[in-house]
Tab-separated table of C-alpha atoms in Angstrom:
chain	number	residue	atom	x	y	z
A	46	UNK	CA	-140.864	83.929	63.035
A	47	UNK	CA	-138.947	86.608	60.512
A	48	UNK	CA	-137.436	84.902	56.972
A	49	UNK	CA	-134.755	86.303	55.413
A	50	UNK	CA	-132.060	84.604	53.822
A	51	UNK	CA	-129.357	84.257	56.173
A	52	UNK	CA	-125.376	84.222	55.179
A	53	UNK	CA	-122.850	82.995	57.999
A	54	UNK	CA	-119.080	83.686	58.161
A	55	UNK	CA	-117.463	79.894	57.869
A	56	UNK	CA	-113.985	80.664	58.568
A	57	UNK	CA	-111.966	83.545	59.887
A	58	UNK	CA	-108.220	84.810	58.970
A	59	UNK	CA	-106.341	84.884	62.620
A	60	UNK	CA	-102.739	85.011	60.841
A	61	UNK	CA	-100.905	87.861	62.956
A	62	UNK	CA	-104.272	88.981	64.905
A	63	UNK	CA	-103.688	89.679	68.310
A	64	UNK	CA	-105.842	87.981	70.208
A	65	UNK	CA	-106.538	87.370	74.100
A	66	UNK	CA	-108.189	84.493	75.493
A	67	UNK	CA	-109.707	84.851	78.550
A	68	UNK	CA	-109.551	81.837	81.007
A	69	UNK	CA	-107.443	78.297	81.243
A	70	UNK	CA	-109.597	75.379	81.322
A	71	UNK	CA	-111.566	73.209	79.083
A	72	UNK	CA	-112.377	75.713	76.747
A	73	UNK	CA	-109.497	78.107	77.099
A	74	UNK	CA	-106.620	75.753	76.399
A	75	UNK	CA	-107.901	74.098	73.140
A	76	UNK	CA	-108.719	77.746	72.205
A	77	UNK	CA	-105.373	79.378	72.967
A	78	UNK	CA	-103.998	76.213	70.635
A	79	UNK	CA	-106.097	76.512	67.875
A	80	UNK	CA	-105.314	80.285	67.553
A	81	UNK	CA	-101.569	79.609	68.046
A	82	UNK	CA	-101.993	77.319	65.428
A	83	UNK	CA	-103.434	79.402	62.877
A	84	UNK	CA	-100.940	82.259	63.069
A	85	UNK	CA	-102.688	84.462	65.859
A	86	UNK	CA	-100.432	86.517	68.549
A	87	UNK	CA	-102.222	84.665	71.616
A	88	UNK	CA	-102.225	86.049	75.062
A	89	UNK	CA	-104.316	84.026	78.032
A	90	UNK	CA	-105.230	86.135	80.998
A	91	UNK	CA	-106.675	83.670	84.170
A	92	UNK	CA	-108.057	85.317	87.629
A	93	UNK	CA	-106.672	82.070	89.286
A	94	UNK	CA	-102.690	81.522	90.216
A	95	UNK	CA	-102.510	78.386	91.895
A	96	UNK	CA	-100.665	75.375	91.305
A	97	UNK	CA	-102.834	73.858	88.465
A	98	UNK	CA	-103.089	77.284	87.147
A	99	UNK	CA	-99.213	77.304	86.455
A	100	UNK	CA	-99.149	74.035	84.912
A	101	UNK	CA	-101.305	74.732	82.008
A	102	UNK	CA	-99.611	77.829	81.791
A	103	UNK	CA	-96.175	76.491	81.482
A	104	UNK	CA	-97.615	74.075	78.546
A	105	UNK	CA	-98.749	77.076	76.667
A	106	UNK	CA	-95.840	78.955	77.236
A	107	UNK	CA	-93.608	76.123	75.970
A	108	UNK	CA	-95.639	76.858	72.469
A	109	UNK	CA	-94.901	80.577	72.256
A	110	UNK	CA	-98.140	81.417	74.182
A	111	UNK	CA	-98.102	84.234	76.632
A	112	UNK	CA	-99.878	83.621	79.918
A	113	UNK	CA	-101.050	86.021	82.397
A	114	UNK	CA	-101.874	84.704	85.866
A	115	UNK	CA	-103.691	86.692	88.572
A	116	UNK	CA	-105.064	89.068	86.526
A	117	UNK	CA	-108.004	88.619	84.325
A	118	UNK	CA	-109.639	92.030	84.441
A	119	UNK	CA	-107.024	94.052	82.567
A	120	UNK	CA	-107.312	94.251	78.448
A	121	UNK	CA	-103.766	93.319	77.168
A	122	UNK	CA	-102.807	96.453	74.780
A	123	UNK	CA	-102.950	96.030	71.020
A	124	UNK	CA	-106.272	93.400	71.657
A	125	UNK	CA	-107.974	93.071	68.654
A	126	UNK	CA	-110.136	90.003	69.830
A	127	UNK	CA	-111.063	88.217	73.108
A	128	UNK	CA	-112.391	84.476	72.769
A	129	UNK	CA	-113.944	83.962	76.282
A	130	UNK	CA	-114.553	81.153	78.619
A	131	UNK	CA	-118.541	80.883	78.623
A	132	UNK	CA	-118.679	81.124	82.275
A	133	UNK	CA	-116.818	84.425	82.587
A	134	UNK	CA	-119.688	87.099	83.018
A	135	UNK	CA	-120.449	89.857	80.624
A	136	UNK	CA	-120.275	92.670	83.410
A	137	UNK	CA	-116.281	91.587	84.074
A	138	UNK	CA	-114.005	94.640	83.797
A	139	UNK	CA	-112.352	92.726	80.829
A	140	UNK	CA	-115.387	93.127	79.068
A	141	UNK	CA	-116.358	96.527	79.931
A	142	UNK	CA	-112.895	97.503	78.700
A	143	UNK	CA	-113.262	95.857	75.430
A	144	UNK	CA	-116.467	97.325	74.606
A	145	UNK	CA	-114.894	100.675	75.280
A	146	UNK	CA	-112.397	99.694	72.786
A	147	UNK	CA	-114.115	98.071	70.162
A	148	UNK	CA	-113.234	94.831	70.703
A	149	UNK	CA	-115.624	91.934	69.717
A	150	UNK	CA	-115.700	89.288	72.267
A	151	UNK	CA	-116.549	85.348	71.261
A	152	UNK	CA	-117.058	82.468	72.911
A	153	UNK	CA	-115.290	79.017	72.534
A	154	UNK	CA	-118.821	78.102	70.508
A	155	UNK	CA	-118.056	80.870	68.324
A	156	UNK	CA	-114.797	80.250	67.572
A	157	UNK	CA	-115.569	76.859	66.430
A	158	UNK	CA	-118.124	77.899	64.409
A	159	UNK	CA	-115.878	80.094	62.653
A	160	UNK	CA	-113.310	77.598	62.489
A	161	UNK	CA	-115.190	75.142	60.478
A	162	UNK	CA	-114.454	74.095	56.872
A	163	UNK	CA	-116.363	74.489	54.050
A	164	UNK	CA	-118.125	70.705	53.866
A	165	UNK	CA	-118.384	71.185	57.560
A	166	UNK	CA	-121.264	68.656	59.351
A	167	UNK	CA	-124.444	70.890	60.091
A	168	UNK	CA	-125.238	71.421	63.922
A	169	UNK	CA	-128.741	70.322	65.148
A	170	UNK	CA	-128.500	72.721	68.653
A	171	UNK	CA	-130.466	71.951	71.793
A	172	UNK	CA	-130.864	74.070	74.946
A	173	UNK	CA	-133.351	74.748	77.351
A	174	UNK	CA	-133.073	75.196	81.407
A	175	UNK	CA	-133.402	71.622	81.851
A	176	UNK	CA	-132.959	68.279	79.707
A	177	UNK	CA	-130.397	69.444	77.463
A	178	UNK	CA	-127.879	66.938	77.825
A	179	UNK	CA	-130.359	63.806	77.864
A	180	UNK	CA	-132.063	65.157	74.635
A	181	UNK	CA	-128.717	65.561	73.251
A	182	UNK	CA	-127.911	62.098	74.056
A	183	UNK	CA	-131.198	60.908	72.651
A	184	UNK	CA	-130.839	62.692	69.256
A	185	UNK	CA	-127.190	61.313	68.709
A	186	UNK	CA	-128.506	57.541	69.475
A	187	UNK	CA	-131.282	58.416	66.928
A	188	UNK	CA	-128.795	59.777	64.185
A	189	UNK	CA	-126.431	56.602	64.836
A	190	UNK	CA	-129.223	54.570	64.376
A	191	UNK	CA	-130.054	55.690	61.103
A	192	UNK	CA	-126.394	54.983	60.402
A	193	UNK	CA	-125.038	58.743	60.137
A	194	UNK	CA	-121.895	59.610	61.846
A	195	UNK	CA	-122.391	61.912	64.877
A	196	UNK	CA	-121.215	62.650	68.301
A	197	UNK	CA	-122.911	64.556	71.150
A	198	UNK	CA	-120.550	67.800	71.881
A	199	UNK	CA	-120.536	71.080	73.287
A	200	UNK	CA	-121.947	72.053	76.621
A	201	UNK	CA	-122.090	67.989	77.224
A	202	UNK	CA	-118.349	67.880	77.805
A	203	UNK	CA	-116.901	67.052	74.526
A	204	UNK	CA	-115.164	70.317	73.166
A	205	UNK	CA	-116.974	71.590	69.744
A	206	UNK	CA	-113.499	72.968	69.053
A	207	UNK	CA	-112.035	69.397	68.803
A	208	UNK	CA	-115.273	67.973	66.819
A	209	UNK	CA	-115.074	70.629	64.292
A	210	UNK	CA	-111.178	70.579	63.828
A	211	UNK	CA	-110.350	66.700	64.792
A	212	UNK	CA	-109.594	64.241	61.872
A	213	UNK	CA	-113.186	62.410	62.258
A	214	UNK	CA	-115.330	63.357	59.772
A	215	UNK	CA	-119.264	63.851	60.686
A	216	UNK	CA	-122.302	63.880	58.768
A	217	UNK	CA	-123.809	65.798	61.633
A	218	UNK	CA	-123.098	66.889	65.165
A	219	UNK	CA	-126.141	66.772	67.903
A	220	UNK	CA	-125.099	69.842	70.086
A	221	UNK	CA	-125.790	71.025	73.496
A	222	UNK	CA	-125.581	74.664	74.075
A	223	UNK	CA	-125.995	76.684	77.535
A	224	UNK	CA	-127.115	79.907	78.064
A	225	UNK	CA	-123.700	81.340	78.754
A	226	UNK	CA	-122.202	79.697	75.255
A	227	UNK	CA	-124.987	81.246	73.215
A	228	UNK	CA	-124.756	84.973	74.884
A	229	UNK	CA	-121.084	84.728	73.241
A	230	UNK	CA	-122.106	83.099	69.938
A	231	UNK	CA	-123.269	85.949	67.732
A	232	UNK	CA	-123.104	84.288	64.365
A	233	UNK	CA	-123.913	80.514	65.040
A	234	UNK	CA	-126.584	79.566	62.784
A	235	UNK	CA	-127.507	76.064	62.938
A	236	UNK	CA	-129.465	73.809	60.738
A	237	UNK	CA	-132.263	73.423	63.249
A	238	UNK	CA	-132.682	73.520	66.661
A	239	UNK	CA	-134.911	73.172	69.914
A	240	UNK	CA	-135.598	75.442	73.079
A	241	UNK	CA	-137.036	72.676	75.573
A	242	UNK	CA	-138.282	74.802	78.433
A	243	UNK	CA	-137.589	78.161	79.966
A	244	UNK	CA	-137.440	78.474	84.181
A	245	UNK	CA	-135.618	81.086	85.951
A	246	UNK	CA	-131.591	79.918	86.186
A	247	UNK	CA	-127.971	81.337	86.463
A	248	UNK	CA	-130.116	85.113	86.828
A	249	UNK	CA	-126.915	86.002	88.792
A	250	UNK	CA	-124.973	85.838	85.639
A	251	UNK	CA	-127.567	86.876	83.255
A	252	UNK	CA	-128.908	89.415	84.994
A	253	UNK	CA	-133.034	89.279	84.213
A	254	UNK	CA	-135.240	86.505	82.947
A	255	UNK	CA	-135.555	88.325	79.899
A	256	UNK	CA	-131.989	88.219	79.464
A	257	UNK	CA	-131.876	84.957	80.074
A	258	UNK	CA	-134.337	83.983	77.652
A	259	UNK	CA	-133.171	86.206	75.014
A	260	UNK	CA	-129.540	84.173	75.144
A	261	UNK	CA	-131.356	80.734	75.037
A	262	UNK	CA	-133.529	82.607	72.031
A	263	UNK	CA	-130.410	83.080	70.000
A	264	UNK	CA	-130.260	79.152	69.138
A	265	UNK	CA	-132.771	79.917	66.940
A	266	UNK	CA	-131.239	82.795	64.650
A	267	UNK	CA	-130.688	81.694	61.272
A	268	UNK	CA	-132.154	78.239	61.293
A	269	UNK	CA	-132.565	76.770	58.077
A	270	UNK	CA	-135.344	74.001	58.419
A	271	UNK	CA	-136.737	73.672	61.804
A	272	UNK	CA	-137.510	75.886	65.030
A	273	UNK	CA	-138.504	73.100	67.758
A	274	UNK	CA	-140.442	74.757	70.376
A	275	UNK	CA	-142.382	73.053	73.634
A	276	UNK	CA	-146.306	73.557	73.026
A	277	UNK	CA	-146.702	73.276	76.860
A	278	UNK	CA	-144.275	76.582	77.544
A	279	UNK	CA	-145.473	79.836	75.630
A	280	UNK	CA	-142.077	81.205	76.140
A	281	UNK	CA	-140.263	78.899	73.780
A	282	UNK	CA	-142.591	79.336	71.093
A	283	UNK	CA	-142.600	83.099	71.495
A	284	UNK	CA	-138.616	82.855	70.894
A	285	UNK	CA	-139.246	80.844	67.817
A	286	UNK	CA	-141.630	83.973	66.912
A	287	UNK	CA	-139.103	86.527	67.373
A	288	UNK	CA	-136.438	84.689	65.444
A	289	UNK	CA	-134.870	85.888	61.869
A	290	UNK	CA	-134.842	82.476	60.226
A	291	UNK	CA	-134.078	81.421	56.670
A	292	UNK	CA	-136.670	81.320	54.510
A	293	UNK	CA	-138.909	78.512	54.296
A	294	UNK	CA	-137.655	77.508	57.934
A	295	UNK	CA	-140.707	76.175	59.901
A	296	UNK	CA	-141.768	76.135	63.762
A	297	UNK	CA	-142.475	72.504	65.012
A	298	UNK	CA	-143.933	71.989	68.576
A	299	UNK	CA	-143.681	69.184	70.866
A	300	UNK	CA	-146.732	68.057	73.225
A	301	UNK	CA	-147.228	65.203	75.729
A	302	UNK	CA	-151.085	65.428	74.331
A	303	UNK	CA	-152.146	64.662	70.561
A	304	UNK	CA	-150.122	66.450	68.246
A	305	UNK	CA	-151.869	69.368	65.519
A	306	UNK	CA	-150.462	69.642	62.303
A	307	UNK	CA	-146.857	70.701	62.459
A	308	UNK	CA	-146.338	69.197	65.926
A	309	UNK	CA	-144.880	65.725	67.567
A	310	UNK	CA	-146.891	64.387	70.092
A	311	UNK	CA	-148.205	61.488	71.870
A	312	UNK	CA	-151.461	59.313	71.147
A	313	UNK	CA	-152.629	56.376	73.093
A	314	UNK	CA	-148.858	55.671	74.286
A	315	UNK	CA	-147.515	56.197	70.613
A	316	UNK	CA	-145.394	59.133	69.956
A	317	UNK	CA	-146.380	60.242	66.462
A	318	UNK	CA	-145.183	62.980	64.099
A	319	UNK	CA	-147.725	65.221	62.374
A	320	UNK	CA	-144.707	67.520	60.972
A	321	UNK	CA	-142.600	65.839	58.767
A	322	UNK	CA	-145.065	63.768	56.937
A	323	UNK	CA	-147.302	64.017	53.500
A	324	UNK	CA	-150.722	66.013	53.854
A	325	UNK	CA	-150.068	66.544	57.965
A	326	UNK	CA	-153.509	67.584	58.239
A	327	UNK	CA	-155.076	64.365	57.729
A	328	UNK	CA	-151.431	62.117	58.422
A	329	UNK	CA	-149.471	61.186	61.202
A	330	UNK	CA	-146.463	58.870	61.180
A	331	UNK	CA	-145.762	56.407	64.131
A	332	UNK	CA	-142.218	56.943	65.830
A	333	UNK	CA	-142.196	54.931	69.053
A	334	UNK	CA	-144.244	53.533	71.838
A	335	UNK	CA	-143.715	55.596	75.404
A	336	UNK	CA	-142.315	52.268	76.642
A	337	UNK	CA	-139.217	52.889	73.976
A	338	UNK	CA	-138.435	55.992	76.392
A	339	UNK	CA	-135.771	55.609	78.993
A	340	UNK	CA	-137.320	56.016	81.602
A	341	UNK	CA	-140.955	56.841	80.612
A	342	UNK	CA	-141.289	59.846	82.957
A	343	UNK	CA	-143.480	62.644	81.552
A	344	UNK	CA	-140.480	65.284	81.065
A	345	UNK	CA	-138.360	62.250	79.574
A	346	UNK	CA	-141.387	61.802	76.906
A	347	UNK	CA	-140.569	65.390	75.992
A	348	UNK	CA	-137.103	65.414	75.634
A	349	UNK	CA	-137.374	61.976	73.214
A	350	UNK	CA	-140.344	64.254	71.489
A	351	UNK	CA	-137.643	67.241	70.950
A	352	UNK	CA	-134.961	64.874	69.810
A	353	UNK	CA	-137.173	63.353	67.236
A	354	UNK	CA	-138.089	66.204	65.847
A	355	UNK	CA	-134.596	67.396	65.034
A	356	UNK	CA	-133.628	64.080	63.891
A	357	UNK	CA	-136.753	63.954	61.375
A	358	UNK	CA	-135.876	67.598	60.731
A	359	UNK	CA	-132.763	65.971	59.354
A	360	UNK	CA	-134.583	63.521	57.518
A	361	UNK	CA	-134.171	60.721	59.814
A	362	UNK	CA	-136.782	57.733	59.138
A	363	UNK	CA	-139.535	56.802	61.776
A	364	UNK	CA	-137.622	53.725	62.491
A	365	UNK	CA	-134.224	55.183	63.346
A	366	UNK	CA	-136.315	56.875	65.894
A	367	UNK	CA	-137.578	53.995	67.550
A	368	UNK	CA	-134.124	52.149	67.129
A	369	UNK	CA	-132.194	54.894	68.561
A	370	UNK	CA	-134.480	55.547	71.794
A	371	UNK	CA	-134.568	51.760	72.504
A	372	UNK	CA	-130.646	51.919	72.730
A	373	UNK	CA	-130.347	54.988	74.752
A	374	UNK	CA	-129.356	54.954	78.237
A	375	UNK	CA	-129.413	57.888	80.430
A	376	UNK	CA	-126.446	59.308	82.566
A	377	UNK	CA	-126.218	58.614	86.070
A	378	UNK	CA	-128.313	60.521	88.853
A	379	UNK	CA	-131.197	61.383	86.211
A	380	UNK	CA	-134.031	60.121	87.246
A	381	UNK	CA	-132.512	56.599	87.831
A	382	UNK	CA	-133.940	53.616	89.788
A	383	UNK	CA	-131.660	52.402	92.244
A	384	UNK	CA	-133.346	49.713	93.913
A	385	UNK	CA	-136.764	48.368	95.219
A	386	UNK	CA	-136.790	47.493	99.038
A	387	UNK	CA	-139.504	46.046	100.522
A	388	UNK	CA	-142.216	47.180	98.263
A	389	UNK	CA	-140.301	50.893	97.733
A	390	UNK	CA	-138.935	52.197	94.842
A	391	UNK	CA	-135.734	54.238	95.651
A	392	UNK	CA	-134.778	56.613	92.442
A	393	UNK	CA	-132.047	58.870	92.075
A	394	UNK	CA	-132.677	62.192	90.601
A	395	UNK	CA	-129.828	64.457	91.894
A	396	UNK	CA	-129.348	66.278	88.705
A	397	UNK	CA	-132.531	67.772	89.425
A	398	UNK	CA	-130.365	70.813	91.126
A	399	UNK	CA	-133.244	73.529	90.645
A	400	UNK	CA	-137.102	73.818	91.270
A	401	UNK	CA	-137.747	73.269	87.256
A	402	UNK	CA	-136.195	70.026	87.295
A	403	UNK	CA	-137.691	68.821	90.332
A	404	UNK	CA	-140.885	69.462	89.570
A	405	UNK	CA	-140.345	67.416	86.709
A	406	UNK	CA	-138.933	64.806	88.475
A	407	UNK	CA	-141.815	64.662	91.125
A	408	UNK	CA	-144.774	64.708	88.484
A	409	UNK	CA	-143.437	61.158	87.528
A	410	UNK	CA	-144.773	59.543	90.786
A	411	UNK	CA	-147.953	59.153	92.063
A	412	UNK	CA	-146.766	58.587	96.052
A	413	UNK	CA	-143.722	59.983	97.186
A	414	UNK	CA	-141.446	60.426	100.405
A	415	UNK	CA	-139.111	63.501	99.182
A	416	UNK	CA	-135.812	63.645	100.335
A	417	UNK	CA	-134.662	67.658	99.386
A	418	UNK	CA	-132.649	70.421	100.170
A	419	UNK	CA	-129.108	71.617	99.821
A	420	UNK	CA	-128.072	75.516	98.158
A	421	UNK	CA	-131.044	77.205	96.889
A	422	UNK	CA	-129.370	79.495	94.721
A	423	UNK	CA	-131.988	82.476	95.594
A	424	UNK	CA	-134.824	79.967	94.400
A	425	UNK	CA	-138.226	80.301	95.898
A	426	UNK	CA	-140.154	76.725	96.212
A	427	UNK	CA	-143.968	77.764	96.878
A	428	UNK	CA	-144.995	77.083	93.428
A	429	UNK	CA	-143.061	73.684	93.590
A	430	UNK	CA	-144.703	72.444	96.953
A	431	UNK	CA	-147.817	73.803	96.227
A	432	UNK	CA	-148.003	71.683	92.662
A	433	UNK	CA	-146.787	68.726	94.240
A	434	UNK	CA	-148.578	68.753	97.734
A	435	UNK	CA	-151.048	65.911	96.662
A	436	UNK	CA	-148.155	63.617	95.569
A	437	UNK	CA	-146.244	63.942	98.778
A	438	UNK	CA	-146.093	61.330	101.613
A	439	UNK	CA	-143.776	62.855	103.309
A	440	UNK	CA	-140.471	65.192	102.987
A	441	UNK	CA	-136.940	64.610	104.057
A	442	UNK	CA	-134.751	67.963	104.381
A	443	UNK	CA	-131.040	67.948	104.414
A	444	UNK	CA	-128.510	70.864	103.348
A	445	UNK	CA	-128.213	74.256	104.279
A	446	UNK	CA	-130.884	76.262	102.681
A	447	UNK	CA	-133.570	73.797	104.110
A	448	UNK	CA	-135.281	76.143	105.879
A	449	UNK	CA	-136.851	77.726	102.695
A	450	UNK	CA	-138.269	74.614	101.545
A	451	UNK	CA	-139.813	73.545	105.218
A	452	UNK	CA	-141.380	77.079	104.871
A	453	UNK	CA	-143.087	76.950	101.480
A	454	UNK	CA	-144.259	72.849	102.756
A	455	UNK	CA	-145.745	74.616	106.274
A	456	UNK	CA	-147.844	77.067	103.808
A	457	UNK	CA	-149.036	74.890	100.942
A	458	UNK	CA	-148.750	71.279	102.495
A	459	UNK	CA	-149.096	71.663	106.376
A	460	UNK	CA	-150.453	67.984	106.637
A	461	UNK	CA	-147.403	66.333	105.173
A	462	UNK	CA	-144.850	65.000	107.517
A	463	UNK	CA	-141.508	66.575	107.066
A	464	UNK	CA	-138.097	65.493	108.922
A	465	UNK	CA	-135.927	68.028	109.180
A	466	UNK	CA	-131.837	67.064	109.497
A	467	UNK	CA	-130.046	69.720	111.110
A	468	UNK	CA	-126.546	68.577	109.370
A	469	UNK	CA	-124.700	69.656	106.581
A	470	UNK	CA	-121.874	66.681	106.862
A	471	UNK	CA	-121.702	63.919	103.711
A	472	UNK	CA	-123.287	61.189	106.329
A	473	UNK	CA	-126.456	62.789	106.524
A	474	UNK	CA	-127.632	60.987	103.464
A	475	UNK	CA	-127.522	57.822	105.444
A	476	UNK	CA	-129.873	59.158	108.067
A	477	UNK	CA	-131.984	60.944	105.349
A	478	UNK	CA	-132.518	57.315	103.345
A	479	UNK	CA	-133.478	55.968	106.893
A	480	UNK	CA	-135.607	58.605	107.591
A	481	UNK	CA	-137.412	58.378	104.147
A	482	UNK	CA	-137.972	54.404	104.455
A	483	UNK	CA	-139.565	55.062	107.907
A	484	UNK	CA	-142.162	57.377	106.175
A	485	UNK	CA	-142.835	55.351	103.120
A	486	UNK	CA	-145.260	52.587	102.404
A	487	UNK	CA	-145.353	49.754	99.846
A	488	UNK	CA	-145.895	51.131	96.103
A	489	UNK	CA	-144.369	54.470	97.308
A	490	UNK	CA	-141.608	56.094	95.879
A	491	UNK	CA	-138.376	57.244	97.657
A	492	UNK	CA	-137.024	60.330	95.216
A	493	UNK	CA	-134.254	62.291	95.908
A	494	UNK	CA	-134.730	65.239	93.713
A	495	UNK	CA	-133.167	68.105	96.114
A	496	UNK	CA	-134.294	71.087	93.815
A	497	UNK	CA	-130.891	72.778	95.045
A	498	UNK	CA	-127.194	72.485	94.069
A	499	UNK	CA	-125.278	70.047	96.149
A	500	UNK	CA	-121.713	72.236	97.348
A	501	UNK	CA	-123.185	72.640	100.536
A	502	UNK	CA	-122.430	68.819	101.080
A	503	UNK	CA	-120.690	67.450	98.437
A	504	UNK	CA	-118.424	68.206	95.834
A	505	UNK	CA	-120.970	67.611	93.016
A	506	UNK	CA	-124.443	66.104	92.287
A	507	UNK	CA	-122.670	63.236	91.393
A	508	UNK	CA	-121.110	62.807	94.654
A	509	UNK	CA	-124.446	63.422	96.312
A	510	UNK	CA	-126.241	60.964	93.865
A	511	UNK	CA	-123.400	58.298	94.547
A	512	UNK	CA	-124.380	58.766	98.506
A	513	UNK	CA	-127.903	58.176	98.331
A	514	UNK	CA	-127.558	55.120	96.417
A	515	UNK	CA	-125.000	53.719	98.852
A	516	UNK	CA	-127.253	54.904	101.843
A	517	UNK	CA	-129.560	52.608	99.508
A	518	UNK	CA	-127.871	49.610	99.354
A	519	UNK	CA	-126.941	49.749	103.252
A	520	UNK	CA	-130.872	49.426	103.738
A	521	UNK	CA	-131.339	46.517	101.428
A	522	UNK	CA	-128.298	44.678	102.920
C-alpha cells in the first residue's frame, strides 16, 4: 500500500463545453440534465430507438439537449468529454474513437464526484463480486443509528448525482459501486472503502479476471482512513497493497475467525474490533452478537463485519454498530426464509445469480435440497459442487443451462439424487418445489440458490424468487 498525499478535483467547469452523454436511462438522463444546467452543450447518443427512447429524447430536447437515437457508435463532432452509462463496454466504437481523438470518458459516478460542493459529505465506498447491496444497506443502518444524516446510494439504485446535487444535506454517504462504475471513475477518492470479495464475474465486459480485479481495486485509490479487505480472500488484500492512498491510511481486515491487530472478527459468537481501539495489540471492543445479524449466515456475518469496519473508520461508536445491525432488514430474495412446511425450511436466495454467491448460500445450511439452474453466463460449476457436495440431500435442476450443473454433480456428487426438469417455462418452479418437497426430510432446507441468471425463464431474479415463494405457499395451503 503506497502512501502519498492525494489531491482530488472537487468541481468542474462545463460552461460552453461540448459533452456527449452515452446512453439514456437511469444515469444518462440525470447526467444530461445536470450538464445542461451548468451550461454544457450536450448531445445524447443512444443505441436504441424504441418508443421509450423517443419519449425520453423528447423530454431532453424540450430543454435544449440534442439527442441522436439509433447511433451510439459515432463520436459527435466537437466532443470534448464523454459521460457514459456504466454498462457501456470499453470496446465500443464510440470509446475507440474517443481514445483516438484524445477525449476523456467519465461515468456517472465520476461526474457526481466532480460536481460535489466544497463541503460535500465524504463517501464510504463498497464493492465486491457479491454482498455489495446488503453491506451498503447495513452500513447506512449503522450510520443512522449513530445519528448521522446518510443514505445508501450508487449502484444500489439511488443516483449519486441526485444525492450530490439534491437539497438534502448529508454527513456521510454509503456508496455501492460496481466494477463498471469504477472503471469509468478515475478521480474518485473515498474516505474509506471495502472490497468484499473477488470471483470471476462480468468477464465478457472487462475482458479478463485481471482487468476485472483492477477495476474493483480502483475503489482503494486515494483512501484517507481505511482500506477494508477480506482476510479469507487474498486477492482483496493484494489490491490494498497495490493501491496509492493518503498518508496514514490503514489496511483493515475482516475475518469470521478471531481477529488479529487491525482486524475485525468473531470470538465466541461476538463481533469484535481490534482495529479502532487503543492498544490494539492487547485490547478488543465488543460490537454486537452474531445473533444481531439478520440472517446470521456466514457470508452475511462477513458483510456485517465489513460494514462495521467502515463505520468504525468514520468514528461510529460500538453501540451504533449493534443498534444498526439489529435494525437492518435485508431486501427480498437474499437468503430470505419463506416458510416451514412439515419440518422443512424453504429459503429464497434467488439473488445468488453466480457460483460465488451460491457457494456462500449453500455454506449456511447443513442438509440441503438445492434448486438450481438458469443462464450460466459462461460459468463452470465443478468447484461449487465439489465444495458443497456433503451438504446436499438432493438437487432439482431447472433452466436453460441446467446440464452444466448436472454434469458437475455427476463428477463430484454422483450419490446425490438429481431431478432434471426439462422445461424453462415459469410454471416449472411449482414442479421444482414439489419435487424438492419429495426429496426433503424434516430438518432439511430447500434452498433456491440458482447460481445462474434468471432471464431464460423470468424477467429478473425478483420474479424468480416470487415464483418460488408462491409455490411454497401452495405447498403449505
